[in-house]
Coordinates of C-alpha atoms in Angstrom, one line a residue:
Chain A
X12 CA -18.8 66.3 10.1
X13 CA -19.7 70.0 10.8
X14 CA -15.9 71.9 11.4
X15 CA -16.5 74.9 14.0
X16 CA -12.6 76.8 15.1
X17 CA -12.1 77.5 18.4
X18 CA -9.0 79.3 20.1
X19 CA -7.4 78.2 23.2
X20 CA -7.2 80.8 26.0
X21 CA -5.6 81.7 28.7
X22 CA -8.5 81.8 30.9
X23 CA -8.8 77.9 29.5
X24 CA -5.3 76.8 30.4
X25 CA -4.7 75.0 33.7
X26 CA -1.2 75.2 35.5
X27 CA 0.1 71.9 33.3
X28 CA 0.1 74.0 30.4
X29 CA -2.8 72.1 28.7
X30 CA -6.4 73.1 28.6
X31 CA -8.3 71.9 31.7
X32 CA -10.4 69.0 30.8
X33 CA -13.8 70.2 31.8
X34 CA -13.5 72.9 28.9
X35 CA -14.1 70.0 26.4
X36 CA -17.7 69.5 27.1
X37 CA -17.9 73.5 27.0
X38 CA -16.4 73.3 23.0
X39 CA -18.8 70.0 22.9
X40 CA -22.1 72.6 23.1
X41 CA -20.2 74.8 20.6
X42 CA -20.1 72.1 18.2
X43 CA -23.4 71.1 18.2
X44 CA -25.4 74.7 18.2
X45 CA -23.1 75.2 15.2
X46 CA -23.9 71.9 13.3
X47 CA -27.7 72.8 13.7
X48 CA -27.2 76.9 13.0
X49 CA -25.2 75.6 10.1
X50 CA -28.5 73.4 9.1
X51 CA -30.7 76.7 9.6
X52 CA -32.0 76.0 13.2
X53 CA -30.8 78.3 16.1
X54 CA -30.9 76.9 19.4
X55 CA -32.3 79.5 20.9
X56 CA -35.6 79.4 19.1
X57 CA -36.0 75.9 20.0
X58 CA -35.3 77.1 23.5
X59 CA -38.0 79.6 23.6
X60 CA -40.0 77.6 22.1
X61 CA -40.1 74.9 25.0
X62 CA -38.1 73.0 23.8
X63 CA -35.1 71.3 25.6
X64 CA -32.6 69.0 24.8
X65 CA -30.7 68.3 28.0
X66 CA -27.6 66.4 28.3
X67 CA -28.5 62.8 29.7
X68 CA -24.8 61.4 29.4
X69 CA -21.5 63.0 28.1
X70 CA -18.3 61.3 27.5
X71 CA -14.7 62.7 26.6
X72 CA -11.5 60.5 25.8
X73 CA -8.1 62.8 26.1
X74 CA -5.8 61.6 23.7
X75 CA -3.3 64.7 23.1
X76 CA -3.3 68.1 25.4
X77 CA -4.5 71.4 23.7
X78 CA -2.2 74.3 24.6
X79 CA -2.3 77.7 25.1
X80 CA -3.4 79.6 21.7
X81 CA -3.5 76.3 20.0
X82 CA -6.3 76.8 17.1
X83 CA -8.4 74.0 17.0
X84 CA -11.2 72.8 15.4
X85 CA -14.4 70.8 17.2
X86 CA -15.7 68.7 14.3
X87 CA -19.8 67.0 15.0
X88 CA -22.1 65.2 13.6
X89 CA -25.4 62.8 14.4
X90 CA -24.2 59.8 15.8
X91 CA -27.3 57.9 16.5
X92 CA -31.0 59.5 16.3
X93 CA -34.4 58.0 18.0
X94 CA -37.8 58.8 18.8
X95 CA -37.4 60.8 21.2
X96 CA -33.5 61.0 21.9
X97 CA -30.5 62.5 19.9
X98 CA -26.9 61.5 20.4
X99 CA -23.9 63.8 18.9
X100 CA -20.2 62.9 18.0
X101 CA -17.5 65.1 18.8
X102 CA -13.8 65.2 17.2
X103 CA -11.8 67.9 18.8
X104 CA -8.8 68.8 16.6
X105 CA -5.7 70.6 16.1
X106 CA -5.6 72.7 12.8
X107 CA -2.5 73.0 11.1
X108 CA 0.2 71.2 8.3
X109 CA -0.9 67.7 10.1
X110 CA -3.8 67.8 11.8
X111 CA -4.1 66.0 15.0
X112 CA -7.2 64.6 17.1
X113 CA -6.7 65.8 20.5
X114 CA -9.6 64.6 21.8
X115 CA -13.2 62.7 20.9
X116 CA -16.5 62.1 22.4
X117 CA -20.2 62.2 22.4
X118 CA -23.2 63.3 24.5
X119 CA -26.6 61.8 24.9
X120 CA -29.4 64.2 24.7
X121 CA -33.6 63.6 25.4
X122 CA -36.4 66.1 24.1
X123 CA -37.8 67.9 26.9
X124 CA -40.7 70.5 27.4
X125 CA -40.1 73.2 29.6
X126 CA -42.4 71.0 32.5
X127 CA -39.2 68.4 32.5
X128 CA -41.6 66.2 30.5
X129 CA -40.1 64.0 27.6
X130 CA -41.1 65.5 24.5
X131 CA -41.7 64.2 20.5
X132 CA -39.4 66.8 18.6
X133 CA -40.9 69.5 16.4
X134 CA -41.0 67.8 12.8
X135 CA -38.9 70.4 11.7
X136 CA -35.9 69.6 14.1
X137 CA -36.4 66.0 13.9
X138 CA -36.1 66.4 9.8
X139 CA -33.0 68.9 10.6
X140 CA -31.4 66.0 12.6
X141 CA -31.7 63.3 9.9
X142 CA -30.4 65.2 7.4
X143 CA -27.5 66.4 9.6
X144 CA -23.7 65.1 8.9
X145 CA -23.1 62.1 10.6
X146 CA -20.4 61.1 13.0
X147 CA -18.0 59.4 11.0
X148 CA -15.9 56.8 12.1
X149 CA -15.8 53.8 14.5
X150 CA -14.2 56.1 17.5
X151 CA -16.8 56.7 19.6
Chain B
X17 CA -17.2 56.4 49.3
X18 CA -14.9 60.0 50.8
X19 CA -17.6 63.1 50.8
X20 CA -17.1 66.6 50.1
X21 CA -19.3 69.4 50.3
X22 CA -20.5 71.7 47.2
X23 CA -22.6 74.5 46.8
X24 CA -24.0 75.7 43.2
X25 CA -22.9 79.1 42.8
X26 CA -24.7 81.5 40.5
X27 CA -21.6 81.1 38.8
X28 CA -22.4 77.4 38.0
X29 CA -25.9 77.7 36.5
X30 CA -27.4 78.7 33.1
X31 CA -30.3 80.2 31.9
X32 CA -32.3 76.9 32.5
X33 CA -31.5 77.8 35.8
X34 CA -29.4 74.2 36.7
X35 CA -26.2 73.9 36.8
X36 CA -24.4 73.7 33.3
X37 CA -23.1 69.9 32.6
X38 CA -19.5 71.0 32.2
X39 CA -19.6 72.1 35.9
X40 CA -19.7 68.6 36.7
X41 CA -16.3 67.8 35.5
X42 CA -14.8 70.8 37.9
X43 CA -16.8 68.7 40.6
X44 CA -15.2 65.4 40.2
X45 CA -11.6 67.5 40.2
X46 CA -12.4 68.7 43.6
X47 CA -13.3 64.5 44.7
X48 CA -10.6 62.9 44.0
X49 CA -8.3 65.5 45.4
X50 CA -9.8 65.8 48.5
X51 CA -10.5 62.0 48.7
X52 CA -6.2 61.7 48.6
X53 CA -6.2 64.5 50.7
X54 CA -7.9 62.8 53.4
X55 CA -5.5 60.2 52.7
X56 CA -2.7 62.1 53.4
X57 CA -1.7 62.8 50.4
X58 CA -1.6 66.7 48.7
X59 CA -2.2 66.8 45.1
X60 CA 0.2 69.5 44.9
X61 CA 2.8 67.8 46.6
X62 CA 2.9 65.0 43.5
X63 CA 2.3 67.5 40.8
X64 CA 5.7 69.4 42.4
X65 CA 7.6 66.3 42.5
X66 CA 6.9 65.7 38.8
X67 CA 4.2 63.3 38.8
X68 CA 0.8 63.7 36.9
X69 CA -2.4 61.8 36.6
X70 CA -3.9 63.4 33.6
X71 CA -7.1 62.5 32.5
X72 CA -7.3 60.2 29.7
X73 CA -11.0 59.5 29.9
X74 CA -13.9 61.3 32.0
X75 CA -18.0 60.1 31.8
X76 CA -21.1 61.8 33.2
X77 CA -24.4 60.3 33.7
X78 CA -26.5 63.3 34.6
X79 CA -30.2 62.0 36.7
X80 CA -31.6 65.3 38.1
X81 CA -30.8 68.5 37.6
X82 CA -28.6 70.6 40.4
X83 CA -30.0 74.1 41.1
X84 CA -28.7 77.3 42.2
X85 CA -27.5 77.6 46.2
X86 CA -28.0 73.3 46.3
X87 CA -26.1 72.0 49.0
X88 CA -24.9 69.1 47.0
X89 CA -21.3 66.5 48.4
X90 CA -19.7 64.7 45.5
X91 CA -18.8 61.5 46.7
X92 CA -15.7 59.4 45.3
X93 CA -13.6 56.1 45.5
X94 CA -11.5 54.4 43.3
X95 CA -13.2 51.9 40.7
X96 CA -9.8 50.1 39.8
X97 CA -6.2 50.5 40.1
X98 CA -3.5 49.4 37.9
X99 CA -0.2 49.1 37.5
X100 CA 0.1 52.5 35.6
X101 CA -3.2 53.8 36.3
X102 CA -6.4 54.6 37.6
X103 CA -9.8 54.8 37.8
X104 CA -12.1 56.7 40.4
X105 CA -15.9 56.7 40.2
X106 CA -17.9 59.7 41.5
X107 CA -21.6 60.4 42.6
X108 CA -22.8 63.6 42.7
X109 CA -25.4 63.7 45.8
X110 CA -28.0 66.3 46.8
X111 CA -28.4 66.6 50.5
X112 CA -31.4 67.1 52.5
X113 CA -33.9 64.6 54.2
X114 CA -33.9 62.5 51.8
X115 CA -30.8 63.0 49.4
X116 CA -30.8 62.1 46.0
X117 CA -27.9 61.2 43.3
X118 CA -28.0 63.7 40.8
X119 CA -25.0 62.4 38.6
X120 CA -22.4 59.6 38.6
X121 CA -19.5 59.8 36.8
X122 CA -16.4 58.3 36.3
X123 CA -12.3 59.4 35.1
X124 CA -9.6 57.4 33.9
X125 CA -6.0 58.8 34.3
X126 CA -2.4 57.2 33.6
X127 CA 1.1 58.5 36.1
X128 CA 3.2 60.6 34.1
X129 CA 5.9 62.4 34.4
X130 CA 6.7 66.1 33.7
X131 CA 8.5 65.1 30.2
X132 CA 5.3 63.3 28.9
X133 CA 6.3 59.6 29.7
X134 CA 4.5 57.4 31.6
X135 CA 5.8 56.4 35.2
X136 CA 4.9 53.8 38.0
X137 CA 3.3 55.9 40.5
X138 CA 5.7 56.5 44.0
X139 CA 5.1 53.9 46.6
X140 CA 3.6 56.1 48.8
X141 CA 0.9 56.8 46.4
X142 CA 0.2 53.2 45.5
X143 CA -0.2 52.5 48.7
X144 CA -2.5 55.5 49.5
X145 CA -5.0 54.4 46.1
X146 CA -4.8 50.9 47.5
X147 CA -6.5 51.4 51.2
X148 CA -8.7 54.3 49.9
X149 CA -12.5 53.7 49.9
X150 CA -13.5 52.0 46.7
X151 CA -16.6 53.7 44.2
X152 CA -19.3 51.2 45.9
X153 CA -22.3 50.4 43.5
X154 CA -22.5 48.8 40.1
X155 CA -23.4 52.0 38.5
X156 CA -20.6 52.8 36.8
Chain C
X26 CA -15.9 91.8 58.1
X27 CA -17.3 88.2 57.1
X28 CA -15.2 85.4 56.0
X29 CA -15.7 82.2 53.7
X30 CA -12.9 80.0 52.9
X31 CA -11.9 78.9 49.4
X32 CA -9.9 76.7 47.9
X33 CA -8.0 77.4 44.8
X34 CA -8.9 74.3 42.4
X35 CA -6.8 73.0 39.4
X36 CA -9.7 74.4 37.1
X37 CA -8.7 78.1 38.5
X38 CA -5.7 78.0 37.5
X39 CA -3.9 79.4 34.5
X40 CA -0.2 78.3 32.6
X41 CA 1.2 80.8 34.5
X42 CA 0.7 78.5 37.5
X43 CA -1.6 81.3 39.1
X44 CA -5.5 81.5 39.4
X45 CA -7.2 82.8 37.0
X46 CA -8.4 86.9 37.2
X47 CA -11.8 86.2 36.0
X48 CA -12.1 83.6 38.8
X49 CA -12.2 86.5 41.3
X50 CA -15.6 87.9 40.8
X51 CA -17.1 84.0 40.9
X52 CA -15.2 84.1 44.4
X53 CA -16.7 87.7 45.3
X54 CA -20.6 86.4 44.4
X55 CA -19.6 83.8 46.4
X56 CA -18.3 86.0 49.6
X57 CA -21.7 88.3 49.1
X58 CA -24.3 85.5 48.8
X59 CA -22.2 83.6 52.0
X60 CA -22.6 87.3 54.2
X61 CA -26.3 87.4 53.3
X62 CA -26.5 83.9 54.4
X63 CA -24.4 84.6 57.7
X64 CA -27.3 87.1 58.3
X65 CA -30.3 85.1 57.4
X66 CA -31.2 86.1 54.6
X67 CA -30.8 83.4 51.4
X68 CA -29.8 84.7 48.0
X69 CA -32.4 82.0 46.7
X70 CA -35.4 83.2 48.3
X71 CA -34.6 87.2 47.5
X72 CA -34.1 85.8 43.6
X73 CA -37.3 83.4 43.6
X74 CA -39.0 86.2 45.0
X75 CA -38.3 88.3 42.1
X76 CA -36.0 90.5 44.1
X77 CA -32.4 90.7 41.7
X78 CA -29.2 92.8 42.7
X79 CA -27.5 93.1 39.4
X80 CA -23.7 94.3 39.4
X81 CA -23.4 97.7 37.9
X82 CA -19.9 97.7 38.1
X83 CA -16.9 95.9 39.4
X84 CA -13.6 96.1 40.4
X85 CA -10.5 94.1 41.8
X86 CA -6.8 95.3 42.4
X87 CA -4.5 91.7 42.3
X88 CA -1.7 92.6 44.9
X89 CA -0.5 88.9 44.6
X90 CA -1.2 85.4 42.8
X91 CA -2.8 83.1 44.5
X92 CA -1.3 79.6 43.9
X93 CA -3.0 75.9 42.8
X94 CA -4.2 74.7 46.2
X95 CA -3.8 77.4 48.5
X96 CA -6.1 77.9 51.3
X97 CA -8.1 81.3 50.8
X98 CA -10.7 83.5 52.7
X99 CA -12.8 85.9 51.3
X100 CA -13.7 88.5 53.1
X101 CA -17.0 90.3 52.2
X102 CA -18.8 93.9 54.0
X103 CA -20.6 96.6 52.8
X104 CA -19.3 99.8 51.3
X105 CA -21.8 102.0 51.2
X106 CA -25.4 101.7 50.9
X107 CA -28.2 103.9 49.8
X108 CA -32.1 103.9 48.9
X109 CA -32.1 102.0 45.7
X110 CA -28.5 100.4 45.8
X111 CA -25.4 98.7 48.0
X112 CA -22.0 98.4 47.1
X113 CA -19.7 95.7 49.1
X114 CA -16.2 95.8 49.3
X115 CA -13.8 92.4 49.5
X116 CA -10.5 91.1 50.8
X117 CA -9.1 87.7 49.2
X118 CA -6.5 86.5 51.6
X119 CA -4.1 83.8 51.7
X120 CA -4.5 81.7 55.3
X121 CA -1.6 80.8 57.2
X122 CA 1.0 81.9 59.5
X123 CA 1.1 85.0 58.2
X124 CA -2.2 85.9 56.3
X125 CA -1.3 87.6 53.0
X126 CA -3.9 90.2 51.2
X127 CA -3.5 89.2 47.8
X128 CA -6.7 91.0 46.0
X129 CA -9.3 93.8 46.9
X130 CA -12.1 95.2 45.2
X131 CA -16.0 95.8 45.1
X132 CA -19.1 95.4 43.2
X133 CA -22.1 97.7 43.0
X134 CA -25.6 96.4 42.8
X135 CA -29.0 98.5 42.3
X136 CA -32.4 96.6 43.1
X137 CA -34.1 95.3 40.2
X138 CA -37.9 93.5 39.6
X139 CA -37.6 90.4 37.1
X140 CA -39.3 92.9 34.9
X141 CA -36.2 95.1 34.9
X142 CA -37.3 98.1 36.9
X143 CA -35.2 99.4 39.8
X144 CA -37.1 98.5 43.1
X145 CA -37.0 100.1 46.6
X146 CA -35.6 96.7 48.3
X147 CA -37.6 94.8 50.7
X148 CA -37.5 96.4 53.8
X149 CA -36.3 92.9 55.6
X150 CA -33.2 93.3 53.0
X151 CA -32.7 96.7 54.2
X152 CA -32.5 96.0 57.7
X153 CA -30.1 93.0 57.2
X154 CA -28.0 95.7 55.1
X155 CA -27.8 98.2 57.7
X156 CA -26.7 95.8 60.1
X157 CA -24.1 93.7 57.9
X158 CA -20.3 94.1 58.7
X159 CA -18.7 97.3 56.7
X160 CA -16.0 96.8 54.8
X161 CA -13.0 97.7 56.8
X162 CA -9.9 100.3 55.8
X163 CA -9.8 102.4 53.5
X164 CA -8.2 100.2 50.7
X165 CA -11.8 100.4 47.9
Chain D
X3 CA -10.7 99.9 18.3
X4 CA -10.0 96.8 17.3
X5 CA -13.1 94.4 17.2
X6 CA -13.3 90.7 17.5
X7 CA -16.5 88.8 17.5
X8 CA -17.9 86.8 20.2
X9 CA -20.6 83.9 20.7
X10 CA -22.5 84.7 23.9
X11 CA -22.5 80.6 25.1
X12 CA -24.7 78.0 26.9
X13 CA -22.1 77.9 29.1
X14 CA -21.8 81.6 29.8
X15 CA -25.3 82.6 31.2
X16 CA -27.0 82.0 34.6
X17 CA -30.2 81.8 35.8
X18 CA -31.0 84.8 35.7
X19 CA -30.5 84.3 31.3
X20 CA -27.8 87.2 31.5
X21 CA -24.1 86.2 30.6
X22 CA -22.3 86.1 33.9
X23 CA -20.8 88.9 34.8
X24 CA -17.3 87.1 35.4
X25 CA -17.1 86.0 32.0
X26 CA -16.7 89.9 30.6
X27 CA -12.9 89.7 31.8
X28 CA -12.0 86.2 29.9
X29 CA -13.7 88.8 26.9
X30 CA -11.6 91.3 27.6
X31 CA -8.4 89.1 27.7
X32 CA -9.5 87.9 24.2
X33 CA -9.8 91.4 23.3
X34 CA -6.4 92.3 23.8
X35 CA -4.8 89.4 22.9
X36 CA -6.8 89.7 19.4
X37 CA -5.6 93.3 19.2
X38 CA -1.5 92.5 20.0
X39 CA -2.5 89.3 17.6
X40 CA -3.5 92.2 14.3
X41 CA -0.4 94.0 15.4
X42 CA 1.7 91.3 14.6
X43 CA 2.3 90.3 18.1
X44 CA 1.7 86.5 19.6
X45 CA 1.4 86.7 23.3
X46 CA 2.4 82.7 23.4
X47 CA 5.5 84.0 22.1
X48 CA 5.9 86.9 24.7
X49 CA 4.9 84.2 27.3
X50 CA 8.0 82.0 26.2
X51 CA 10.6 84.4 26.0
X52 CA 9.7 85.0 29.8
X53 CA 7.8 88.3 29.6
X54 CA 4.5 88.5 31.4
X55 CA 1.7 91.0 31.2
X56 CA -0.1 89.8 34.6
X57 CA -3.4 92.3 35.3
X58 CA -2.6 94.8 38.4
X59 CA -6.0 95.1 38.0
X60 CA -9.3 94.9 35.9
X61 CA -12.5 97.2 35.9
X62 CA -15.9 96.6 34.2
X63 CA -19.0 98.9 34.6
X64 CA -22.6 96.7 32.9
X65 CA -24.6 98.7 31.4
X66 CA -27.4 95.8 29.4
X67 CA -26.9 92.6 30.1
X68 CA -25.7 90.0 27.2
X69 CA -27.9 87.0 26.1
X70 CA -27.5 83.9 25.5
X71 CA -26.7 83.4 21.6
X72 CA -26.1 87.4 21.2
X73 CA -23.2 87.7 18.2
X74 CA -21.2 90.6 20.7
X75 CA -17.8 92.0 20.0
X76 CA -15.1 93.1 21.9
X77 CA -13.8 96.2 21.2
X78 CA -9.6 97.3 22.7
X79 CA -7.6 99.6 22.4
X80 CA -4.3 101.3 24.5
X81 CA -5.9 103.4 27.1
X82 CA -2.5 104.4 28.0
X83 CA 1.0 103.8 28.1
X84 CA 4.0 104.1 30.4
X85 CA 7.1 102.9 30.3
X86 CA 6.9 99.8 32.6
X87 CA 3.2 99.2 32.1
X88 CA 0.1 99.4 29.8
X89 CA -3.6 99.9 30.6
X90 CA -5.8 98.2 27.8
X91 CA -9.8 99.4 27.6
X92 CA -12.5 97.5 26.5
X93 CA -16.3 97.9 25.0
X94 CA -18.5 95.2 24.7
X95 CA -21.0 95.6 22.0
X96 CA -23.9 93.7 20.4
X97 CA -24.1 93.6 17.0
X98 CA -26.9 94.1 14.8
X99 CA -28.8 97.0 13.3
X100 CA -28.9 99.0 16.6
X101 CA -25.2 98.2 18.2
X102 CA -25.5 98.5 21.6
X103 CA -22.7 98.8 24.0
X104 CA -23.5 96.7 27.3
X105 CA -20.3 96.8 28.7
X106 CA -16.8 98.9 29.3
X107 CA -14.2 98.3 31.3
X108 CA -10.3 98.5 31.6
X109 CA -7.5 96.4 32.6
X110 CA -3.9 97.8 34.0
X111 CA -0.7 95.4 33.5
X112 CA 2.6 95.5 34.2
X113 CA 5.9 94.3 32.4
X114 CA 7.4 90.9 34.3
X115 CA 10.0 88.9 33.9
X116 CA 9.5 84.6 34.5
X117 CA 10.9 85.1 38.1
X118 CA 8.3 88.0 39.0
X119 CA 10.5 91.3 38.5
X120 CA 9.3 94.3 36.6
X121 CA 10.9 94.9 33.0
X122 CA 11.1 96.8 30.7
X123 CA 9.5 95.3 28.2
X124 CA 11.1 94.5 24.4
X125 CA 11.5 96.9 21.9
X126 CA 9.0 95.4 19.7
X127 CA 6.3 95.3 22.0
X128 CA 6.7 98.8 23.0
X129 CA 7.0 100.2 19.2
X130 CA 3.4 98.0 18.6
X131 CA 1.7 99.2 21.7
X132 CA 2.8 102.7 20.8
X133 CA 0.9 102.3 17.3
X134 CA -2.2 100.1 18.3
X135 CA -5.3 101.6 17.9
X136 CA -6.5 104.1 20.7
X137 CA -9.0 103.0 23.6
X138 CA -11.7 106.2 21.9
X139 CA -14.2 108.3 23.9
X140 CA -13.5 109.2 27.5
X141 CA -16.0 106.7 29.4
X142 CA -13.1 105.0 31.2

């Protein structure tokens, strides 16, 4: 999977001490603009282009708390890929001397025009997307 | 299924001019603590007496997109209650004459205490989940 | 001057237990959109009508932290106004028995065309600025 | 000044395609965290020895707005230095051929104990704020 590091602010922390939970989906988008810079398509093109790939569904299971100034990784990769949908695989994760998963999950994404029609993906992205790292694991 | 009134802030949308997915999650925070505040019950009031319901699990089904100044109410009830946790189901509702569900969503959260452990919730609190309005639907 | 309430949500806050600094300018486009509003004029309808008020600048003094849950007001009037600009001053206080001021500050705005030139603002706009509530004291 | 690089986010623009201007002080907190970080000082280990830095209050004038996917970076330095507090400015700048600065701004902060008195604050941190790199120019 495609490793992107992320830092844990203070602006991100909630009174518990942990980063608040809605962040996650936040580092989710991180990952997966990474993964496809990383495979030479920037999401902004695509986006000036007309080309949309909204979020139909995202999910997030909290297994540890990040903390404050933590350094953590959000690892992603292609979990399953269709006509006309994309879904991604998220694995966020605490860098150090043992690592630790503090969190996985996934989102669910259509291609859309910029008319909110369902769209065919630009060969191009769709050839991107196959060749992309794949989610590993049976965790999602 | 307890109501509360939200409006998207300029704050809450992105440059496809809706509001941005993670929002949604801040949303569902603001249900379920006004739904056991209309209960009686003050959020703050447990987290002081050392008892937490962190998330362990949070889903989004987005339907239609929420757009800037939207008078939207997120709606919420609990899906199922356990022993040692809890579940609470969530639609996010656009009103007008004829409203519409933008999003449903759901989080799963355990008791615990302030040392990490996990607690049977307070009576009181059992009691309040167990007469509060249940997530109605099968859309969860 | 006018006042919206707010409610300081678990999301706001930060480790320290208090909300968040950054948090204050989403609650200060709230208070200026919401004083518009009170004077019939909608934020939307300027913005869809490619009328935009940009900040230029802003500011906010934090006199005291507001807490997780507390029940706050913002209080929103204008500064000082001129041909092609407005500034507006605001008051975050703490409800209660004995309301506490615990931030002030103030954002300047020119009036902009989507195409990025300043604008003489619509004279409807102008009216409703003249006749909006100052910002009271001397505290900007 | 000390620079640090920053991702101009999904998350962080509105409708209007501009990042919002409440996210420039969750920049600026990077900014000097990054700087005290080169220094050789953690501010998670200030925070847990009990000494705060809260903000008496923040500044930011916008001179060009930031897009979505712009590489920026934050620029900090010590604006000045006194013995109980510390004022921190900022530039925002895109990279690229052209840098362009689209943002400056300032934050003042006091010295606080955990129970909300003023300190002095530790030798250490003084002697590094008393070598860190200068906020340059005179636009503060």
């Amino acid at each position: 999977m495609h490793r992107f590091p992320l830092r844990v602010r203070y602006a991100d922390t909630d009174q518990m001490g942990f980063a608040y939970y809605g962040h996650y989906l936040r580092w989710f988008e991180i990952g997966r603009v990474e993964l496809l810079r990383s495979l030479g398509m920037r999401y902004r093109d695509l986006d000036a282009s007309g080309v949309w790939l909204p979020v139909l569904e995202a999910r997030c299971r909290y297994l540890k708390p990040a903390r404050y100034d933590d350094l953590l990784a959000v690892e992603t990769g292609v979990l399953r890929q269709a006509r006309a949908s994309v879904e991604f695989g998220y694995r966020v994760v605490r860098e150090g001397d043992s690592p630790e998963i503090l969190a996985v999950g996934s989102t669910d994404h259509c291609f859309m025009g910029s008319d909110g029609r369902p769209l065919r993906p630009p060969r191009e992205l769709a050839e991107i997307l196959a060749r992309s790292p794949r989610a590993a694991g049976d965790d999602w």
